[in-house]
Coordinates of C-alpha atoms in Angstrom, one line a residue:
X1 CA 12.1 40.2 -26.6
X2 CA 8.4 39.1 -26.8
X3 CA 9.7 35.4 -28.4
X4 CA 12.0 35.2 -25.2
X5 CA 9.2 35.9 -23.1
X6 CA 6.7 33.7 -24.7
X7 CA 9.9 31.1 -24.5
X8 CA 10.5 31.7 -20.9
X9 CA 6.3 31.2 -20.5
X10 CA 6.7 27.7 -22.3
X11 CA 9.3 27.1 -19.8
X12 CA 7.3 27.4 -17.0
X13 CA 4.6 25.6 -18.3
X14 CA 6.4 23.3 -19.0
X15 CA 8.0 22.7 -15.6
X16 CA 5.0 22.9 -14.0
X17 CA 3.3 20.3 -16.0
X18 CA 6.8 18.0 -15.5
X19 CA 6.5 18.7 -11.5
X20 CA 3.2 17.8 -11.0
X21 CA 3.8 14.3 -13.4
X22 CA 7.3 13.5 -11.5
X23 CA 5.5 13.8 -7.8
X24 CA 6.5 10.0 -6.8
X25 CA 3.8 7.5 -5.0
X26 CA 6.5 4.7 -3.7
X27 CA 5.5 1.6 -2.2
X28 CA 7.2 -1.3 -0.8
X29 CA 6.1 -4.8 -0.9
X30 CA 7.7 -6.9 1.4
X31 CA 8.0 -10.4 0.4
X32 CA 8.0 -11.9 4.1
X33 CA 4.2 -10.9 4.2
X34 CA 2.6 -13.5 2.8
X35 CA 4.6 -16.2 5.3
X36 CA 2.8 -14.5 8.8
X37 CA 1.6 -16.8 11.0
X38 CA -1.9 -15.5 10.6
X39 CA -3.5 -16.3 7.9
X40 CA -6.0 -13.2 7.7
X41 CA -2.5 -11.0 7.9
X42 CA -0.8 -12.4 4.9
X43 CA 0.1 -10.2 2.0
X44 CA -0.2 -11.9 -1.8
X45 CA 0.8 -10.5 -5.1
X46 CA -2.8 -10.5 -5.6
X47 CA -3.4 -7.8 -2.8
X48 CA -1.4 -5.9 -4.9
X49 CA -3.8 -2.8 -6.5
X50 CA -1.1 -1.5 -9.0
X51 CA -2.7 1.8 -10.4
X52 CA -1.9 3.0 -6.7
X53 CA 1.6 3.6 -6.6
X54 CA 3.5 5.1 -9.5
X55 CA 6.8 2.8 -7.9
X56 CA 6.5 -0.2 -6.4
X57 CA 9.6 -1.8 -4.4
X58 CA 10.6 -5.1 -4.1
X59 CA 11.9 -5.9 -0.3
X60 CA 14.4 -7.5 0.0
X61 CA 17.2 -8.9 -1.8
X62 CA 20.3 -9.7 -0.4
X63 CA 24.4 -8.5 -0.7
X64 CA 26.4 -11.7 -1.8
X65 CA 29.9 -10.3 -1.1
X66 CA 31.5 -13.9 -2.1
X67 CA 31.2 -12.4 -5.7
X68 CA 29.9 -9.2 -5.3
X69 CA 26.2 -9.6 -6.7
X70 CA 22.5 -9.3 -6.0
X71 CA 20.9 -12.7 -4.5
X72 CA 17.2 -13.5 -3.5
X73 CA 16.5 -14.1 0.5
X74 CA 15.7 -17.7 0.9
X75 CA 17.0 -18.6 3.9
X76 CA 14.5 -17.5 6.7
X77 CA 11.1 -18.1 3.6
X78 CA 9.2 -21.1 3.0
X79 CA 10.1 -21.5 -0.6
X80 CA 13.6 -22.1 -2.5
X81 CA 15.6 -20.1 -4.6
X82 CA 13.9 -20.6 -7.4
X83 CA 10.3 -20.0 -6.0
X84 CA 11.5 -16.3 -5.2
X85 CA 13.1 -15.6 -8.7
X86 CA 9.8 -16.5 -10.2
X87 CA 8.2 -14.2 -8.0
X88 CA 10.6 -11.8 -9.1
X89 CA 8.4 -12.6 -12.4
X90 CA 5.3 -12.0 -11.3
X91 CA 5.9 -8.8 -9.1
X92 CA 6.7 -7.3 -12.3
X93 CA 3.9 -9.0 -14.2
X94 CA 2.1 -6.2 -12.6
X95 CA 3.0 -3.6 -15.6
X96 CA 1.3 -5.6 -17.5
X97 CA -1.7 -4.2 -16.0
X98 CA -0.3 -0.6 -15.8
X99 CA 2.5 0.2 -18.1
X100 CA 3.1 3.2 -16.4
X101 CA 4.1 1.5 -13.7
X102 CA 8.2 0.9 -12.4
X103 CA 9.2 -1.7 -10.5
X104 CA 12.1 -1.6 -8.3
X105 CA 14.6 -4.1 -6.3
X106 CA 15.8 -3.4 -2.6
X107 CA 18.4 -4.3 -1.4
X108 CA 19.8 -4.2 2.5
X109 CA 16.9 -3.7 5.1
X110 CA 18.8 -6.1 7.8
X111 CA 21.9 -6.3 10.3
X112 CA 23.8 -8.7 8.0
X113 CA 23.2 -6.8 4.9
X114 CA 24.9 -4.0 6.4
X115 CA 28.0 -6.0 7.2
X116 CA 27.9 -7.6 3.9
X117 CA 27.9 -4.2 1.9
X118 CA 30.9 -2.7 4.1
X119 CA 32.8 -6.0 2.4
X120 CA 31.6 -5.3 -1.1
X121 CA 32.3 -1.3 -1.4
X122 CA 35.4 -1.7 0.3
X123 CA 37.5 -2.2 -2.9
X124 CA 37.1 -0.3 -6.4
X125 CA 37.2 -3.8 -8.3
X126 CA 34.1 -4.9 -6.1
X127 CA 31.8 -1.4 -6.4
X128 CA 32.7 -2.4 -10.2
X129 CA 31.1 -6.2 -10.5
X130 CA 28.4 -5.3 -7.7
X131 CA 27.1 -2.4 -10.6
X132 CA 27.6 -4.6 -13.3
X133 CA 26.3 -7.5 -11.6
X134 CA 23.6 -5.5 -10.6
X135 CA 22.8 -4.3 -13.8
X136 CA 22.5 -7.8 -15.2
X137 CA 20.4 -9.2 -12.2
X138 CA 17.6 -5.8 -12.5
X139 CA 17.4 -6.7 -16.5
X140 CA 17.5 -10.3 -16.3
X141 CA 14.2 -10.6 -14.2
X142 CA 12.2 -7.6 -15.2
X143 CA 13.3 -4.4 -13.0
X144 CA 13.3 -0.6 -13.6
X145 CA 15.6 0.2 -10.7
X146 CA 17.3 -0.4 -7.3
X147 CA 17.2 1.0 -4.5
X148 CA 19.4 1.1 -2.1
X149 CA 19.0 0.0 1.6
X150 CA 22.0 0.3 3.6
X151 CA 21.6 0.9 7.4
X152 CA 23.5 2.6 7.7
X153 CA 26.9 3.7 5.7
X154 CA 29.5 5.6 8.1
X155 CA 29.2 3.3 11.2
X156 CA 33.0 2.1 10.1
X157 CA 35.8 4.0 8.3
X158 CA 35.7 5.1 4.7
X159 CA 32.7 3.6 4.3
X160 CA 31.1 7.0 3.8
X161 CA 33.2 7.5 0.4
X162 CA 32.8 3.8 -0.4
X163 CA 29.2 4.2 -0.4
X164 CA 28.9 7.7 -2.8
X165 CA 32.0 5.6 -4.9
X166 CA 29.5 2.7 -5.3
X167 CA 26.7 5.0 -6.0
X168 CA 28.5 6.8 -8.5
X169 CA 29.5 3.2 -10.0
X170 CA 25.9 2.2 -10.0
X171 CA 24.8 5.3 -11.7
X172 CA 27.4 5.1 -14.4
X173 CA 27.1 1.4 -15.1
X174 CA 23.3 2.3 -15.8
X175 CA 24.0 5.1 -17.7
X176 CA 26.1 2.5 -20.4
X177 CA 23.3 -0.1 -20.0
X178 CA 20.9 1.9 -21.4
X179 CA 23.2 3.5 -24.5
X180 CA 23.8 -0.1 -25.3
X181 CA 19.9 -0.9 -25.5
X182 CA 18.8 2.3 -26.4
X183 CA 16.3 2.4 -23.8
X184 CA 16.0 4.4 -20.3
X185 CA 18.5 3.8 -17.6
X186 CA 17.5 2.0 -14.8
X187 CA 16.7 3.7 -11.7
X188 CA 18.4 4.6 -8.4
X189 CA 17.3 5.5 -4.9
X190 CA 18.2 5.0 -1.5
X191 CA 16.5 4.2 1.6
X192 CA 18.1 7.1 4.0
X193 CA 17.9 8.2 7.4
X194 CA 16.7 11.1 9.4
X195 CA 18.8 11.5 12.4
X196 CA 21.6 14.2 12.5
X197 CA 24.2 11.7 13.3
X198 CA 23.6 9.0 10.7
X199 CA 23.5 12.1 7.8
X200 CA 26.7 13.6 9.1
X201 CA 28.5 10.1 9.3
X202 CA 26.9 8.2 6.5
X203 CA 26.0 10.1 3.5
X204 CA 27.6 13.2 1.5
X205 CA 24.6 14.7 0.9
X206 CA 25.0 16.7 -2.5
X207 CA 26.6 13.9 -3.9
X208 CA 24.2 10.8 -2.9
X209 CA 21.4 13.7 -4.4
X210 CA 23.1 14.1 -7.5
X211 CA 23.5 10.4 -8.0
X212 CA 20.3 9.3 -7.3
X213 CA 17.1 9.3 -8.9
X214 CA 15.2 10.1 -5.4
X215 CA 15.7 9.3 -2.1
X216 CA 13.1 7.7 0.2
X217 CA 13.2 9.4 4.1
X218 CA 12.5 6.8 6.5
X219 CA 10.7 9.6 8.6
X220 CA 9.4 7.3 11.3
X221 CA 10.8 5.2 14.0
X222 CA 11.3 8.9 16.2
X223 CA 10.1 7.4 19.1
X224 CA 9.1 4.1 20.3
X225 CA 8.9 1.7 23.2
X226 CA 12.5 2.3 23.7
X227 CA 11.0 5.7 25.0
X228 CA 10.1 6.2 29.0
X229 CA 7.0 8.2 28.0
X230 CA 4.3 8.0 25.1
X231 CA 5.1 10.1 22.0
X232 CA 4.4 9.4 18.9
X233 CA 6.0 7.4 15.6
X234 CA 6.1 10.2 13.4
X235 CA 5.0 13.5 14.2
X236 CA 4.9 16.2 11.5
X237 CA 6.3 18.8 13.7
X238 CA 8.5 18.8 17.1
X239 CA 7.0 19.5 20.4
X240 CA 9.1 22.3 20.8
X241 CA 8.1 23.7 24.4
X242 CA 8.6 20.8 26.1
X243 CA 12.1 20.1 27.1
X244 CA 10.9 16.2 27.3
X245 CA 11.2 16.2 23.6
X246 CA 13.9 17.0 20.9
X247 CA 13.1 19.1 18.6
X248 CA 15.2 17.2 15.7
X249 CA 12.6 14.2 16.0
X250 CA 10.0 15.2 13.4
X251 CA 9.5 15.1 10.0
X252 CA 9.4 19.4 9.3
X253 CA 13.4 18.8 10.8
X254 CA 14.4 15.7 8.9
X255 CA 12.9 17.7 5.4
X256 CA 15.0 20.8 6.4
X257 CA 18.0 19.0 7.7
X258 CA 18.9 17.3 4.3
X259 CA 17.5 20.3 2.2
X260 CA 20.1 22.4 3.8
X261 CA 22.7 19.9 4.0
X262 CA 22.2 19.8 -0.3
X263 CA 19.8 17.6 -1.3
X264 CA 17.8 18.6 -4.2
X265 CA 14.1 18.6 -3.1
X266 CA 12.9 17.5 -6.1
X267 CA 14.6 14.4 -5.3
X268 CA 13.3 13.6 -2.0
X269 CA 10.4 11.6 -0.8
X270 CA 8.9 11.8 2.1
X271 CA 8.2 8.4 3.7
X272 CA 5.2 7.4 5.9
X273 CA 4.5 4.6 8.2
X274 CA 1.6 2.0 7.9
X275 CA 2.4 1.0 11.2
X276 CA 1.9 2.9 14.5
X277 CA 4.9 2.1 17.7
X278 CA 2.9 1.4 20.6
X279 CA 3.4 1.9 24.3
X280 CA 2.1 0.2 28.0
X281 CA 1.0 3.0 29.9
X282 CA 2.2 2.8 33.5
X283 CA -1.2 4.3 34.5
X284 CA -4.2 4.0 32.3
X285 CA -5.8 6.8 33.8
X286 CA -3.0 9.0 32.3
X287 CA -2.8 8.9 28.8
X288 CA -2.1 12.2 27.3
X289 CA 1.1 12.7 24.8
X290 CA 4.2 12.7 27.3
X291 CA 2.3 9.5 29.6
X292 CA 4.6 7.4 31.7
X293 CA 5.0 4.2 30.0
X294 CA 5.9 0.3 30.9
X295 CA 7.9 -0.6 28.1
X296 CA 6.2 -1.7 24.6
X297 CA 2.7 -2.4 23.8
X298 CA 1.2 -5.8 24.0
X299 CA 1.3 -7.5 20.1
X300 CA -1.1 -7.3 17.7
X301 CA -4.4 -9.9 17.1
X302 CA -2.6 -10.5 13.6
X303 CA 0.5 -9.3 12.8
X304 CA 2.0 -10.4 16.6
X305 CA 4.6 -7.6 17.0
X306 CA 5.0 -5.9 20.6
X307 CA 5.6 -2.7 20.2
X308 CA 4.1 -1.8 16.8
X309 CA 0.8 -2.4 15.1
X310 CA -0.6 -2.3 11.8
X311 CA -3.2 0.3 10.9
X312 CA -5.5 -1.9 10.3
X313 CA -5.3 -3.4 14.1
X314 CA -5.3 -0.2 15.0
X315 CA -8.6 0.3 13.5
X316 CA -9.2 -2.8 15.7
X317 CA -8.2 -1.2 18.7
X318 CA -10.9 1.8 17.9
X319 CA -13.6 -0.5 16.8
X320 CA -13.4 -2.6 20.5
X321 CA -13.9 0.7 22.2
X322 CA -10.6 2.6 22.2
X323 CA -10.5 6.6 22.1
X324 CA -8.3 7.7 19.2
X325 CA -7.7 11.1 20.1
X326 CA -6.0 14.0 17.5
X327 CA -3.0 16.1 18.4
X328 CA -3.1 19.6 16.9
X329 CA 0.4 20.6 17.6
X330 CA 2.3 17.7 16.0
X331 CA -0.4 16.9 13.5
X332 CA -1.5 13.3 13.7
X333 CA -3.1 10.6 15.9
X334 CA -3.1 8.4 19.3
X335 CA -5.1 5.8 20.6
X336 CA -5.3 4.7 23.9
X337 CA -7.2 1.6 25.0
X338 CA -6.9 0.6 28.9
X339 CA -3.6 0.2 29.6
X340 CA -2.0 0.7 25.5
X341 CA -1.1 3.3 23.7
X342 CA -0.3 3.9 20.3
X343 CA 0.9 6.9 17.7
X344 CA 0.2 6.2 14.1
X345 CA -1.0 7.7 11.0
X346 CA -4.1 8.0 9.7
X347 CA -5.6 9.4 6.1
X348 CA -5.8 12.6 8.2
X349 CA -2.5 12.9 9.1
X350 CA -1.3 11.8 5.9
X351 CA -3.2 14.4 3.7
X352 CA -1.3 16.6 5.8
X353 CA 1.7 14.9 5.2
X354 CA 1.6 15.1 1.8
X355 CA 0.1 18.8 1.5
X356 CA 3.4 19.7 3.0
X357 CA 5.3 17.7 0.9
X358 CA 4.0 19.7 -2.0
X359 CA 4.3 23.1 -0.3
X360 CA 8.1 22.1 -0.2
X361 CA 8.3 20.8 -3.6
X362 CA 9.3 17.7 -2.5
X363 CA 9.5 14.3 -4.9
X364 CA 6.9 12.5 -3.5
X365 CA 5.9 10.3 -1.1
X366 CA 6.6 6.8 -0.1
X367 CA 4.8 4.3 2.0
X368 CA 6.0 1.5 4.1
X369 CA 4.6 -0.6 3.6
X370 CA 1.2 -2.2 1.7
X371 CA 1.0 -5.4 3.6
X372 CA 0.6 -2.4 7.0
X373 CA -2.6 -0.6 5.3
X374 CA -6.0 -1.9 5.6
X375 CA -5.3 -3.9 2.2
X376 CA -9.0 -6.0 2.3
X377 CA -10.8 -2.9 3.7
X378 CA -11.9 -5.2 6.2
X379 CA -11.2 -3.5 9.2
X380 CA -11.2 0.6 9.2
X381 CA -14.8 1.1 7.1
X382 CA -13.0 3.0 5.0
X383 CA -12.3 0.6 1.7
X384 CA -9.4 -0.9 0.7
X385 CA -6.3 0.5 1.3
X386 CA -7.4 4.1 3.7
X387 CA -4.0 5.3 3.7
X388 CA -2.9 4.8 0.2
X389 CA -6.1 6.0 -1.1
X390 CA -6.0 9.3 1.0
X391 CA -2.1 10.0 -0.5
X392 CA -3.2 9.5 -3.8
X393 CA -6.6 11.5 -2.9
X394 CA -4.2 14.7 -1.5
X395 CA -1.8 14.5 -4.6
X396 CA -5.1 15.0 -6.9
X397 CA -4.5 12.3 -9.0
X398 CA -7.8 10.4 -10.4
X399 CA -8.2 7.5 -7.8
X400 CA -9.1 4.1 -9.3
X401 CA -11.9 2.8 -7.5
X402 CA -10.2 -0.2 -5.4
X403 CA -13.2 -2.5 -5.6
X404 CA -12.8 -3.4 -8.8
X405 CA -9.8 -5.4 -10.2
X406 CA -8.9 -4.3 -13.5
X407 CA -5.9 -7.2 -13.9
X408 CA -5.1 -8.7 -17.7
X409 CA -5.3 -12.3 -17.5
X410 CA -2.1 -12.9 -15.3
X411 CA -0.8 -16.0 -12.8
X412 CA -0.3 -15.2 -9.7
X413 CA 0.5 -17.1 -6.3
X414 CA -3.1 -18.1 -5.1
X415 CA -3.9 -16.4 -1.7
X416 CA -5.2 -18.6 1.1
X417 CA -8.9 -19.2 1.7
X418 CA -9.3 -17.1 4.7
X419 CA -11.9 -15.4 6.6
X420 CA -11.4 -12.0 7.2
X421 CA -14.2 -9.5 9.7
X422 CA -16.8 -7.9 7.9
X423 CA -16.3 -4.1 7.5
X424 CA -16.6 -2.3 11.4
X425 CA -18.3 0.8 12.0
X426 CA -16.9 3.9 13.8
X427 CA -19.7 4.7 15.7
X428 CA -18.6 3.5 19.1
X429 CA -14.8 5.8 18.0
X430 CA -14.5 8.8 20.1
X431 CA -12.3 11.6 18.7
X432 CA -11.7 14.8 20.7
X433 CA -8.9 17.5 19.4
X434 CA -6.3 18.2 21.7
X435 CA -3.5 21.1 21.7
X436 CA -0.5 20.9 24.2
X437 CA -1.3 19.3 27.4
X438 CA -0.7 19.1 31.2
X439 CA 2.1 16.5 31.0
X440 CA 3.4 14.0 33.7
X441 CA 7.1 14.7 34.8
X442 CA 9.2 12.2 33.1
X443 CA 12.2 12.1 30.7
X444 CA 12.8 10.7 27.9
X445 CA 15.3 8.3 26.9
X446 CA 16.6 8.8 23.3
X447 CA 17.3 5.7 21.4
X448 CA 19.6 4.9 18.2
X449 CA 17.6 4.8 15.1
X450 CA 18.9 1.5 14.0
X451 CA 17.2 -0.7 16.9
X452 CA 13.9 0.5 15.8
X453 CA 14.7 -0.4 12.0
X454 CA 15.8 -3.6 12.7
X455 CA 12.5 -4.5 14.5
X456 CA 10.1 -2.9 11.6
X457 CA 11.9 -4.7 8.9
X458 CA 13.0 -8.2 10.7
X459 CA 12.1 -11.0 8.3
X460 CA 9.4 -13.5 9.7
X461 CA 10.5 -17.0 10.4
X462 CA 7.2 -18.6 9.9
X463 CA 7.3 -21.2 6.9
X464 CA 4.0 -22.3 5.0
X465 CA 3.7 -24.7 2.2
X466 CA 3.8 -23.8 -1.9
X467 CA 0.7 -22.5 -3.1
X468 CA -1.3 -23.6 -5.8
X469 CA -1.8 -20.7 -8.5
X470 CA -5.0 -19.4 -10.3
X471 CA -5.7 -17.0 -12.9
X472 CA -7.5 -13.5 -12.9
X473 CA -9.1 -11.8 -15.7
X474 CA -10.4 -8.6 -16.8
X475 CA -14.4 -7.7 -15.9
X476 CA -16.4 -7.8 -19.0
X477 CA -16.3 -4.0 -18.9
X478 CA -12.8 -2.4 -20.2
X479 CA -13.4 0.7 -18.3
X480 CA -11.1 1.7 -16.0
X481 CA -13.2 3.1 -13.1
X482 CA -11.6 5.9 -11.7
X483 CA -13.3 8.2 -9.1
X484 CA -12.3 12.2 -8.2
X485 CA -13.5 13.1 -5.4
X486 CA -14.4 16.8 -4.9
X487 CA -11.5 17.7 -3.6
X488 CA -9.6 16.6 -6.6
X489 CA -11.7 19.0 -8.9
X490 CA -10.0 22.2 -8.2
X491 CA -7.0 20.1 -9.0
X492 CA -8.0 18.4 -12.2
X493 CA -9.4 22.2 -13.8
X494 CA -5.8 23.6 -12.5
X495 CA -3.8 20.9 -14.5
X496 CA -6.0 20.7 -17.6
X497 CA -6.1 24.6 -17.8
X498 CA -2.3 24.0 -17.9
X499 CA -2.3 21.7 -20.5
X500 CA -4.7 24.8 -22.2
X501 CA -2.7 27.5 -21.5
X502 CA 0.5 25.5 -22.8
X503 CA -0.8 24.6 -26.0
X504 CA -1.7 28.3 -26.7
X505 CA 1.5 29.4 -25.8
X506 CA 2.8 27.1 -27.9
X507 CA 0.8 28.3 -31.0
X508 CA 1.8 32.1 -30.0
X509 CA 5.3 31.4 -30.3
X510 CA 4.9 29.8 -33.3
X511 CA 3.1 32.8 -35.0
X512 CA 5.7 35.1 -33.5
X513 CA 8.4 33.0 -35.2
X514 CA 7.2 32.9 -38.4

């Protein structure tokens, strides 16, 4: 009895140890962001901080149904074919500067990947050479994984099975890879939705969890400009006593939707937005949550979207005089500035994000995407990368200091000379705390989840020329600089005093054994 305790301690240890290692820090690179018209808003490899994200994800490649294989997007970038495979190369250069770092392919993300998957999983034979093709393509240019981007499967018939069949094809084809090399199996997620409708139709739950490594929730894009009043991208919790709003539009219902529908919690992560949708207000002077609105908000100074703008031009909203205002009730921010209005995330919201991530034992958390944060710290005051840095500051994890690059001597794509504004300071920001307000009498109009994908994902169409490539090195000093902020304390004693208490136990079952 007292070994079977001291076993069932280990145990927990043990688990507890694995949890807090296997909590997830996802990020996607998209590799249309360094084509943006603006210079100052292009995203290189070398913008890249890799100690950051325990994944990093590779958007996009493309479905080739002609022979049911992986392909690079060429058609709508500046560069050929073979300029994107070697990029391929470099992005996963990267663990070379942290080996504990995975790299991962997407695949999907757009109207015609969609069309060409329903072609591919339609037969047995083609789920077959799309996994072994696959496998080939991940291992031939450096990958630990794909993840799957499919939006969405269940719009036509039987494409609900076809897609857990290719899953399932995927997972085993992995599984023979890595007997045959002796080395891990490649990794497998999927980007997945959040509406009640596209989980019912599109995925068997259990099954896509059991198949999978994790899945990312894309748990934004609940409202938008496609909305007759202001509310807000991705609110941690519904509105629930206003009728204007549905209460299956947060992220508390999306969590609980597919945790009750079978997914394994362990093996979701929770995605968050780098990007805020943004709203004209039909009257400036009314500007609560629940406003009348005009349609979409004007575009961006650098990333030119209407409807949606980066956090860092966001940030530039605040710093020319905008009022970014908190919301208690659904747990993250707005700005409004004249006649705009827009509903983001902020390190705030996202430290509350990822507390309750952790309160429900979830996988992780993913952020879409890099090239979205304030990547040159140039425009919030807050450093480089604010909303990264305050996921990886919630988790408790030692935060490398972003200001200094620790890279091995590596060649990447050189970034353009560009001039970017100096660092701004909050002090003309206003921030009040708001509960539930007096709202305007409006209604809202629901859209589908897809039209606001397509827009946050669509590929630029801006070319630029090859650049010319340059070499970084280590500092002098080897040192990793890593910071913990005081916050992270409690959590550093907690885990080390696990590692402690682990050993000993340990050492006690070994006594009582012999």
């Amino acid at each position: 009895m007292q070994v079977h305790g001291v076993s069932s301690l280990v145990l927990c240890l043990f688990c507890l140890l694995h949890t807090a290692a296997a909590f997830r820090r996802v990020c996607y690179f998209t590799n249309w962001s360094r084509d943006l018209q603006q210079a100052g808003a292009r995203f290189r490899l070398t913008d890249v901080e890799p100690f950051l994200c325990t994944h990093l994800v590779y958007a996009f490649a493309a479905v080739q149904p002609s022979n049911s294989s992986l392909a690079p997007i060429v058609t709508l970038l500046a560069e050929g074919q073979q300029e994107e495979l070697q990029r391929y190369r470099d992005f996963n250069a990267l663990k070379k500067v942290n080996a504990e770092l995975r790299t991962m392919l997407s695949v999907g993300g757009s109207i015609q990947a969609n069309k060409d998957f329903v072609q591919v999983v339609s037969s047995d034979s083609g789920r077959k050479r799309f996994a072994a093709n696959s496998v080939m393509y991940l291992r031939t240019y450096g990958f630990d994984g794909l993840d799957i981007d499919w939006e969405y499967p269940g719009d036509q018939p039987d494409t609900k099975l076809n897609f857990t069949q290719l899953l399932r094809e995927l997972r085993s084809s992995f599984n023979v890879d890595a007997e045959s090399r002796g080395k891990a199996p490649l990794l497998l997620s999927v980007a997945a939705p959040v509406s009640e409708a596209q989980m019912r139709d599109g995925y068997d739950v259990p099954q896509v969890s059991s198949l999978v490594d994790f899945v990312n929730l894309m748990a934004y894009d609940f409202h938008g400009s496609w909305n007759s009043i202001t509310s807000f991208n991705s609110p941690l919790y519904a509105r629930a006593e206003d009728p204007r709003f549905s209460p299956e539009l947060s992220v508390n219902w999306a969590v609980q939707a597919w945790l009750q529908k079978g997914a394994e919690a362990q093996k979701l992560v929770l995605g968050i937005a780098g990007y805020g949708q943004s709203f004209t207000l039909k009257d400036p002077s009314k500007h609560g949550v629940g406003a009348p609105t005009n349609g979409s908000g004007k575009e961006g100074r650098w990333r030119r979207m209407e409807g949606q703008l980066s956090y860092y031009e966001i940030c530039e909203y605040i710093t020319n005089g905008g009022t970014e205002v908190w919301d208690d009730l659904q747990r993250v921010p707005y700005v409004y500035l004249g006649d705009q209005w827009v509903g983001y995330d902020n390190p705030d919201s996202i430290n509350d994000k990822v507390n309750f991530a952790l309160q429900h034992s979830l996988g992780g958390v993913m952020l879409w995407a890099l090239d979205m944060d304030d990547f040159r710290g140039a425009f919030c005051g807050k450093g480089r990368y604010p909303l990264l840095s305050a996921m990886v500051s919630a988790i408790g994890d030692k935060m490398p200091d972003v200001r200094v690059r620790l890279t091995d001597t590596v060649t990447w794509p050189h970034p353009d000379n560009v001039t970017t504004p100096a660092p701004t300071s909050p002090s003309t920001t206003t921030t009040t705390t708001t509960t539930a307000k007096q709202l305007p009498t409006s209604s809202t109009t629901k859209s589908t989840r897809s039209t606001s994908t397509t827009s946050t994902k669509s590929l630029s169409t801006t070319t630029s020329t090859v650049s010319p490539t340059t070499t970084f090195k280590k500092p002098a000093s080897t040192q990793q600089v890593v910071v913990i902020s005081k916050k992270n304390t409690s959590s550093a004693v907690l885990h080390l005093s696990c590692r402690l208490l682990l050993t000993l136990a340990f050492l006690v079952l070994h006594v009582l054994t012999l």
